[in-house]
PDB file of C-alpha atoms in Angstrom:
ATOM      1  CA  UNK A   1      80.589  56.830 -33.224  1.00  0.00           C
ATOM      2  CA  UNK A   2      81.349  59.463 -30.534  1.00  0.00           C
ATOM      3  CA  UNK A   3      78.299  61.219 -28.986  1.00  0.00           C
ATOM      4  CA  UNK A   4      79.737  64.555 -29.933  1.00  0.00           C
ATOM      5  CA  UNK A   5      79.977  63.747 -33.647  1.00  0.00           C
ATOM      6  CA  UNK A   6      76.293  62.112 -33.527  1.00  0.00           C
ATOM      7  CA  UNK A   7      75.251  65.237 -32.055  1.00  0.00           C
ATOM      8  CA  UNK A   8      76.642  67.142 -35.110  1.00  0.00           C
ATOM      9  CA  UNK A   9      74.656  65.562 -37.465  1.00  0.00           C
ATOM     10  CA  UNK A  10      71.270  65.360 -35.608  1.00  0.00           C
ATOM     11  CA  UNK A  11      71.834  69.027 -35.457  1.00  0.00           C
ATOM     12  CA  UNK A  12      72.369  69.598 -39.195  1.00  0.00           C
ATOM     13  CA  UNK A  13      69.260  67.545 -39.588  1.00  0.00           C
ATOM     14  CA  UNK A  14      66.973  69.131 -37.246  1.00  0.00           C
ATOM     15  CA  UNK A  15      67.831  72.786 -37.950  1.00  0.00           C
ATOM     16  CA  UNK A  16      68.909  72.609 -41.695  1.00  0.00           C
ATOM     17  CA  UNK A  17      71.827  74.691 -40.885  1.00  0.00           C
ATOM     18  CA  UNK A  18      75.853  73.592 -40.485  1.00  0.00           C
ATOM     19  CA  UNK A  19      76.728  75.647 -37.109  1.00  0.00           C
ATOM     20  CA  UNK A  20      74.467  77.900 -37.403  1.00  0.00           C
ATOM     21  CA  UNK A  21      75.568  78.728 -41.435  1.00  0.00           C
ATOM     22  CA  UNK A  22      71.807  78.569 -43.875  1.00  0.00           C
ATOM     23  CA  UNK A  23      71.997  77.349 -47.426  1.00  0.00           C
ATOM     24  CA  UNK A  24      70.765  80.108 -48.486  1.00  0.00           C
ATOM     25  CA  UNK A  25      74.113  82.092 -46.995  1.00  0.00           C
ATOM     26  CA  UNK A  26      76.302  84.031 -48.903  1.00  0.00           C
ATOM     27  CA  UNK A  27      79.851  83.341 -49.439  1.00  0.00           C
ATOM     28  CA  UNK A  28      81.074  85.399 -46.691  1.00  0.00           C
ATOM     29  CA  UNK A  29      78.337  84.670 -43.778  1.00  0.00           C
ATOM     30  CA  UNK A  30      79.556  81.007 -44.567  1.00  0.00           C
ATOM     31  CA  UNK A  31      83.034  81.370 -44.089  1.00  0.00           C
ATOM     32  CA  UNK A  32      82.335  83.598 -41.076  1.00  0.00           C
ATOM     33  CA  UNK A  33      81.089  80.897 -39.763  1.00  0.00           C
ATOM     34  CA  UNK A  34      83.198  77.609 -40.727  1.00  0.00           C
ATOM     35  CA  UNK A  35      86.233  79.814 -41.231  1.00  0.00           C
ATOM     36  CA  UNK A  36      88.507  80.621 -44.137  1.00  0.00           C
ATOM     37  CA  UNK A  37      90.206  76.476 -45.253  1.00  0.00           C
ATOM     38  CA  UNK A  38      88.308  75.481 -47.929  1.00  0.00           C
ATOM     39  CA  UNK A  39      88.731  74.942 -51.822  1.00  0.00           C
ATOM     40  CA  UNK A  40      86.749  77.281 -53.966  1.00  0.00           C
ATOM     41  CA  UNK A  41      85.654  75.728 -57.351  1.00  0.00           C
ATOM     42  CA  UNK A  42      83.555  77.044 -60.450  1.00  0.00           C
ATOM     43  CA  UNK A  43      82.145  75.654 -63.573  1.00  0.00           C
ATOM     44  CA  UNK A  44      81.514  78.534 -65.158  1.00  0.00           C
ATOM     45  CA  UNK A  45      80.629  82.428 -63.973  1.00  0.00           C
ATOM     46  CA  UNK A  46      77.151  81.473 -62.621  1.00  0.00           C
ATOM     47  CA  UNK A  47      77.820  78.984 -60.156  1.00  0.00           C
ATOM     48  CA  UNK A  48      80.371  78.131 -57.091  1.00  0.00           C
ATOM     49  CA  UNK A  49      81.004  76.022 -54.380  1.00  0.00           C
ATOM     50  CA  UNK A  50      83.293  75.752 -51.657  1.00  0.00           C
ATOM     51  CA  UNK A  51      84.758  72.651 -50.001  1.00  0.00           C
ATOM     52  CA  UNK A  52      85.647  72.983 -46.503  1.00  0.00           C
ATOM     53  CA  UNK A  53      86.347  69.304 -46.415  1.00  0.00           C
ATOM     54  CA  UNK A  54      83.320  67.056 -45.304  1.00  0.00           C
ATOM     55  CA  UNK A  55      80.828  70.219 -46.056  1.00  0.00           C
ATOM     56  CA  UNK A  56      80.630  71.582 -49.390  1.00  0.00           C
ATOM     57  CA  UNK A  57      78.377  75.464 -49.876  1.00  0.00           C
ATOM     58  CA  UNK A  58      77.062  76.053 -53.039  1.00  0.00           C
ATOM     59  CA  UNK A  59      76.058  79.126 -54.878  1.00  0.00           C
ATOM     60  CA  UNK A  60      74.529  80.128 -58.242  1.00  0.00           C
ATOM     61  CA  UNK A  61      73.853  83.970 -59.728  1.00  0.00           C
ATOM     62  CA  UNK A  62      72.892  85.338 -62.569  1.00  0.00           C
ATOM     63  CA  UNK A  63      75.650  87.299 -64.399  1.00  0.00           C
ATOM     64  CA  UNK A  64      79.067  88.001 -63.119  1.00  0.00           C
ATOM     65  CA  UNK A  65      77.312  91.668 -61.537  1.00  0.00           C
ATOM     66  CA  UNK A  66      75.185  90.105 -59.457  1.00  0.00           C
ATOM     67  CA  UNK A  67      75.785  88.705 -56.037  1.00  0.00           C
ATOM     68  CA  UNK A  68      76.096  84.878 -55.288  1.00  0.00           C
ATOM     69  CA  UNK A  69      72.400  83.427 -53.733  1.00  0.00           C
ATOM     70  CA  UNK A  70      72.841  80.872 -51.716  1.00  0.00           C
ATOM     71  CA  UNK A  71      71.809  77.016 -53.148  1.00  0.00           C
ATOM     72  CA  UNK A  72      72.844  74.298 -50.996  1.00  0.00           C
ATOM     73  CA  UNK A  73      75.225  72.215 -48.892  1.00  0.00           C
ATOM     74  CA  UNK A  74      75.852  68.826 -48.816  1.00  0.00           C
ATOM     75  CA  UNK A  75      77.724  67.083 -46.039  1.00  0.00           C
ATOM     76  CA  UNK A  76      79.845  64.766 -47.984  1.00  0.00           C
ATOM     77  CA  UNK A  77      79.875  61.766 -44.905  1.00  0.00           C
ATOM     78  CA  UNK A  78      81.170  59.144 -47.161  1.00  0.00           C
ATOM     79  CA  UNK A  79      84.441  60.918 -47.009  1.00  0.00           C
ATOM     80  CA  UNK A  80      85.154  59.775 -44.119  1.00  0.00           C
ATOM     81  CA  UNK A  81      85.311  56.101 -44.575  1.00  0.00           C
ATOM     82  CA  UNK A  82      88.523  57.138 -46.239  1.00  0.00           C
ATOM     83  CA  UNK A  83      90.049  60.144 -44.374  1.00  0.00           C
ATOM     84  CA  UNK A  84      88.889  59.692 -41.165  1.00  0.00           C
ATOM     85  CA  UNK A  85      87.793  62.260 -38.999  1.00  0.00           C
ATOM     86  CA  UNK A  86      91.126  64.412 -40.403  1.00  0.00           C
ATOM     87  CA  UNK A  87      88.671  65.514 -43.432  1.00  0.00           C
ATOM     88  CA  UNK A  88      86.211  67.002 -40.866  1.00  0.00           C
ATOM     89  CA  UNK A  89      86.643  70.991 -40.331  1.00  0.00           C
ATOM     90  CA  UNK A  90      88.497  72.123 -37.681  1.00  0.00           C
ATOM     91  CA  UNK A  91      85.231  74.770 -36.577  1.00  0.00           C
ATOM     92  CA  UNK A  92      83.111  71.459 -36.646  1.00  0.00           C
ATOM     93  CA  UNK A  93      85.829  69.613 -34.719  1.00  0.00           C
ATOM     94  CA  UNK A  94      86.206  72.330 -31.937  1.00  0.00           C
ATOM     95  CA  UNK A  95      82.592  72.138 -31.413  1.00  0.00           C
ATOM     96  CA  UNK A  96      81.672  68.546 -31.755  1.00  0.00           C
ATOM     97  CA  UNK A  97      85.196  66.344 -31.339  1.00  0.00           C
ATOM     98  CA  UNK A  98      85.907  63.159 -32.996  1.00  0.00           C
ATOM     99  CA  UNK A  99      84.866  61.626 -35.581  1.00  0.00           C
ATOM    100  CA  UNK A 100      84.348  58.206 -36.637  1.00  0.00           C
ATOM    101  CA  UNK A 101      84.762  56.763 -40.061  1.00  0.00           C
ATOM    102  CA  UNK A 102      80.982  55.769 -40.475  1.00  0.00           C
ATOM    103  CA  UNK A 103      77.921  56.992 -39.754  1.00  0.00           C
ATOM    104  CA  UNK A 104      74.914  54.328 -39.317  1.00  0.00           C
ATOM    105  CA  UNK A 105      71.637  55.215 -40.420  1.00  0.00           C
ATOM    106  CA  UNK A 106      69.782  53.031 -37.476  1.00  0.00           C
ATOM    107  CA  UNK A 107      71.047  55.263 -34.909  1.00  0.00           C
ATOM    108  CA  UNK A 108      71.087  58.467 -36.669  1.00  0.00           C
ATOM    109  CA  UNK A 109      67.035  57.874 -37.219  1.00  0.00           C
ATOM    110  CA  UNK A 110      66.438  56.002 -33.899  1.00  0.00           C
ATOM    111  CA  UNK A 111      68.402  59.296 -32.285  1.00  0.00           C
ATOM    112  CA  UNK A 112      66.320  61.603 -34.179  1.00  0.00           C
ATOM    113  CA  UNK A 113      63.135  60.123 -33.287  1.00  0.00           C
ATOM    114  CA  UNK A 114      63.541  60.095 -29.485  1.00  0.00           C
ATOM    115  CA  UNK A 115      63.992  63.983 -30.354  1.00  0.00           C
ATOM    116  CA  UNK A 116      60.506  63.713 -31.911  1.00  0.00           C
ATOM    117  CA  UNK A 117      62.408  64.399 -35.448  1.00  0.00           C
ATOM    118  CA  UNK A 118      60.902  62.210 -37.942  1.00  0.00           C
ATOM    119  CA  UNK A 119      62.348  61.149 -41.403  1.00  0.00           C
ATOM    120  CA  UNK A 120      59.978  60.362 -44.391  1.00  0.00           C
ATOM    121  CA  UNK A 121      60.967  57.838 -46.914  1.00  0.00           C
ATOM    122  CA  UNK A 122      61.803  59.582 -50.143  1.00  0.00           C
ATOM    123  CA  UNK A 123      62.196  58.055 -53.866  1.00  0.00           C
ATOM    124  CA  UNK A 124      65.420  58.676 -55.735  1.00  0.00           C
ATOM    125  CA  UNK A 125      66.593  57.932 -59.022  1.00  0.00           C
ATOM    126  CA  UNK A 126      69.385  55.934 -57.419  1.00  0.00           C
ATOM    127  CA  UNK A 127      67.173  53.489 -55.778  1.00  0.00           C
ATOM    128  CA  UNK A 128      68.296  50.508 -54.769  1.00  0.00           C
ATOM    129  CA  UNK A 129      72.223  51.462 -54.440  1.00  0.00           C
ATOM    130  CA  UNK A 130      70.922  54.034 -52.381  1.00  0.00           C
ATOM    131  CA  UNK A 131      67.687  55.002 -50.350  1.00  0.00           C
ATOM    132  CA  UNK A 132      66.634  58.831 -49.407  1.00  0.00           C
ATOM    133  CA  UNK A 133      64.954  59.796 -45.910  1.00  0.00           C
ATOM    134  CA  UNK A 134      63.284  63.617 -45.668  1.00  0.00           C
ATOM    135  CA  UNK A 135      62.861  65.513 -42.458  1.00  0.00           C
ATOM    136  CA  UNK A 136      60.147  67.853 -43.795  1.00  0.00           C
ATOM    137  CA  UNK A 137      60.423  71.218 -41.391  1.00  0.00           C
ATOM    138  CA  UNK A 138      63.837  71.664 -41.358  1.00  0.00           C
ATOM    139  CA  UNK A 139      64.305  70.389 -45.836  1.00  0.00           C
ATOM    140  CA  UNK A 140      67.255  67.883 -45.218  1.00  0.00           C
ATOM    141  CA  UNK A 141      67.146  65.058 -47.314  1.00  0.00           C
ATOM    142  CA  UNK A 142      69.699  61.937 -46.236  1.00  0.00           C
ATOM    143  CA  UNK A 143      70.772  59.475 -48.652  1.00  0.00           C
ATOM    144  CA  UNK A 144      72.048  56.027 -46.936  1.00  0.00           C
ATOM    145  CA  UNK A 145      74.156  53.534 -49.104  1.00  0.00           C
ATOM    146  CA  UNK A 146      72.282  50.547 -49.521  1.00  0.00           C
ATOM    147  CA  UNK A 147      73.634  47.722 -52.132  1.00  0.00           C
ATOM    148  CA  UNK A 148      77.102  47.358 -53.844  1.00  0.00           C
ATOM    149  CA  UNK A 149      77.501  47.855 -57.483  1.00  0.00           C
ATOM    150  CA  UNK A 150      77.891  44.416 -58.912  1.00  0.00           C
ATOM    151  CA  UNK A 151      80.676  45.427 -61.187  1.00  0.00           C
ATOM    152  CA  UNK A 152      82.581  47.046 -58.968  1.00  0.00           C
ATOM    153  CA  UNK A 153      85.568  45.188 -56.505  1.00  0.00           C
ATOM    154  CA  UNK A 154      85.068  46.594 -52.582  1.00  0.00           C
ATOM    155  CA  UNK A 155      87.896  48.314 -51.309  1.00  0.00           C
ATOM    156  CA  UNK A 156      89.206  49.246 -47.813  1.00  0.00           C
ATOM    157  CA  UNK A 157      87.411  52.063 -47.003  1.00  0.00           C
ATOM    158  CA  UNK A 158      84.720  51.835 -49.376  1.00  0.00           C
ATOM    159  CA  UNK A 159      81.158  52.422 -47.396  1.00  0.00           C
ATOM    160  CA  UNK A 160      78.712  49.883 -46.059  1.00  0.00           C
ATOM    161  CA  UNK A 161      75.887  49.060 -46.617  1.00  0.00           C
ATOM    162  CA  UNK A 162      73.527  50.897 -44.179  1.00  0.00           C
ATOM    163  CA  UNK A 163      76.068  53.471 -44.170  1.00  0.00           C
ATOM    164  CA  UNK A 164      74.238  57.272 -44.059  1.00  0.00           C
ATOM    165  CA  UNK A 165      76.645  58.594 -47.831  1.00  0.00           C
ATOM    166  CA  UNK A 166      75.162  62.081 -47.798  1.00  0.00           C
ATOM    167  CA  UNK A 167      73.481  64.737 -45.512  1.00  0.00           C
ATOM    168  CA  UNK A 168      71.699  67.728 -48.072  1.00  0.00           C
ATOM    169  CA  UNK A 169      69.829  70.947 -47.423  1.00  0.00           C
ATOM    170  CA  UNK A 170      67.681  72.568 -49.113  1.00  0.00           C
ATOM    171  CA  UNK A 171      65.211  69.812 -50.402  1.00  0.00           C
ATOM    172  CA  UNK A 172      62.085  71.431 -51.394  1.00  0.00           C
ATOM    173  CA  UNK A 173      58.734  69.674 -50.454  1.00  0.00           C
ATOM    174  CA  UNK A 174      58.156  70.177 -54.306  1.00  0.00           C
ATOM    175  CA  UNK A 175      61.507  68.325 -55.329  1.00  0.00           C
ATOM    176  CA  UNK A 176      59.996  65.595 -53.004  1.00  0.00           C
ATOM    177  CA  UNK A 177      56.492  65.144 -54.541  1.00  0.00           C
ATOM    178  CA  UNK A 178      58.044  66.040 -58.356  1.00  0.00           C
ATOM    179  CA  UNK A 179      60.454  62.728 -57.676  1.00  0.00           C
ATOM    180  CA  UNK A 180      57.504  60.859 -55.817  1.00  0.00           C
ATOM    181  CA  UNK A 181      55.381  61.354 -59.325  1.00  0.00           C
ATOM    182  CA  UNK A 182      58.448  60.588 -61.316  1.00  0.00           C
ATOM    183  CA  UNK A 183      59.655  57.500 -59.347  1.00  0.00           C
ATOM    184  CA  UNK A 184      56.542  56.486 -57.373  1.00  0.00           C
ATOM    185  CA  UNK A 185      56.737  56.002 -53.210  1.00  0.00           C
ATOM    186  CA  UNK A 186      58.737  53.678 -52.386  1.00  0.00           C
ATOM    187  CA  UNK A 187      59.006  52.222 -48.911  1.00  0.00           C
ATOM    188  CA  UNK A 188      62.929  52.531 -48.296  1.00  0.00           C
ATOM    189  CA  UNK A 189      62.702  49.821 -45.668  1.00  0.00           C
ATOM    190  CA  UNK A 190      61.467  47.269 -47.832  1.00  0.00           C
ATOM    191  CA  UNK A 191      64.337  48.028 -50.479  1.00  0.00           C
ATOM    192  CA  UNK A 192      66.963  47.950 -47.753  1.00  0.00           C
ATOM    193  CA  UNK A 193      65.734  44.536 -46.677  1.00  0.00           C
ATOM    194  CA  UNK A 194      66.145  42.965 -49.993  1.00  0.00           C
ATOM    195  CA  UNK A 195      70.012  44.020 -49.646  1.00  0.00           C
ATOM    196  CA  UNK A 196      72.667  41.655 -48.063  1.00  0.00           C
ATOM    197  CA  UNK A 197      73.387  43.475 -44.555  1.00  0.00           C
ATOM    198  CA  UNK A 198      76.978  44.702 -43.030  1.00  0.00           C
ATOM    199  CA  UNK A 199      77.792  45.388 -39.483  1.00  0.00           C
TER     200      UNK A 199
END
């Protein structure tokens, strides 16, 4: 992993934002910002989202005559184990260079921390294929692949296991202590050990 890309996502976690672009952004401020590629996709009149290719913004409103609120973004980093750094957008690129294919947890926390940025462990309903880490002031949550389905045959490109799968902002403090009384606290370390490891 290039220092530039690392420095990318330590950003997104520590400031919530992707270049400088909230969640809470509308439509246009966003594109302002990452620039005008990206696929725009709808389930129905209320909600939106557009895909600039390892970021996706998304959007809800009330009726068609009211303007799109700002939800969420995820930054979709499993993509990458299968694109390559070609799914990245180019604003993102320009800033922060190459990318590399995977994105290790490890470093991303041990990185953080020497930046005095702390993630909190975070139960999910997806626990033990996957454990979620919380930076509290800035409401990113990061969800880090962590076991391999048993049914299902790896395949070149697939993730690893310690891989970081998915960066997301906004993640309420009230999300977090709604899931820890739904799924208890559980101590993401202690899952991850009981998983086979991967370089």
């Amino acid at each position: 992993m290039t220092p530039h890309s690392l420095a990318f996502y330590m950003d997104v976690v520590a400031s919530g934002t992707v270049l400088g672009a909230n969640p809470t952004d509308s439509p246009d401020r966003v594109t302002a910002m990452l620039g005008s590629d990206f696929a725009e996709n709808s389930l129905d009149d209320h909600s939106m989202w557009r895909d600039y290719g390892i970021v996706e913004f998304f959007w809800i409103r009330e009726t068609p005559d009211h303007p799109w609120e700002g939800h969420h973004f995820t930054l979709q980093v499993h993509r990458l184990s299968c694109w390559g750094g070609s799914i990245v957008n180019r604003a993102i690129r320009d800033r922060y260079g190459r990318f590399d294919r995977h994105l290790r947890f490890d470093k991303l926390e041990r990185l953080l921390g020497k930046q005095g940025v702390s993630l909190e462990d975070a139960p999910d309903v997806n626990a033990p294929t996957f454990t979620r880490h919380w930076q509290p002031a800035s409401q990113v949550s990061v969800m880090v692949f962590r076991a391999h389905e048993e049914w299902r045959q790896r395949r070149r490109g697939d993730d690893r296991i310690g891989d970081v799968y998915t960066i997301q902002s906004s993640v309420s403090a009230e999300g977090v202590a709604r899931d820890r009384e739904r799924y208890g606290r559980q101590d993401s370390r202690e899952l991850s050990g009981r998983s086979s490891s991967e370089p």
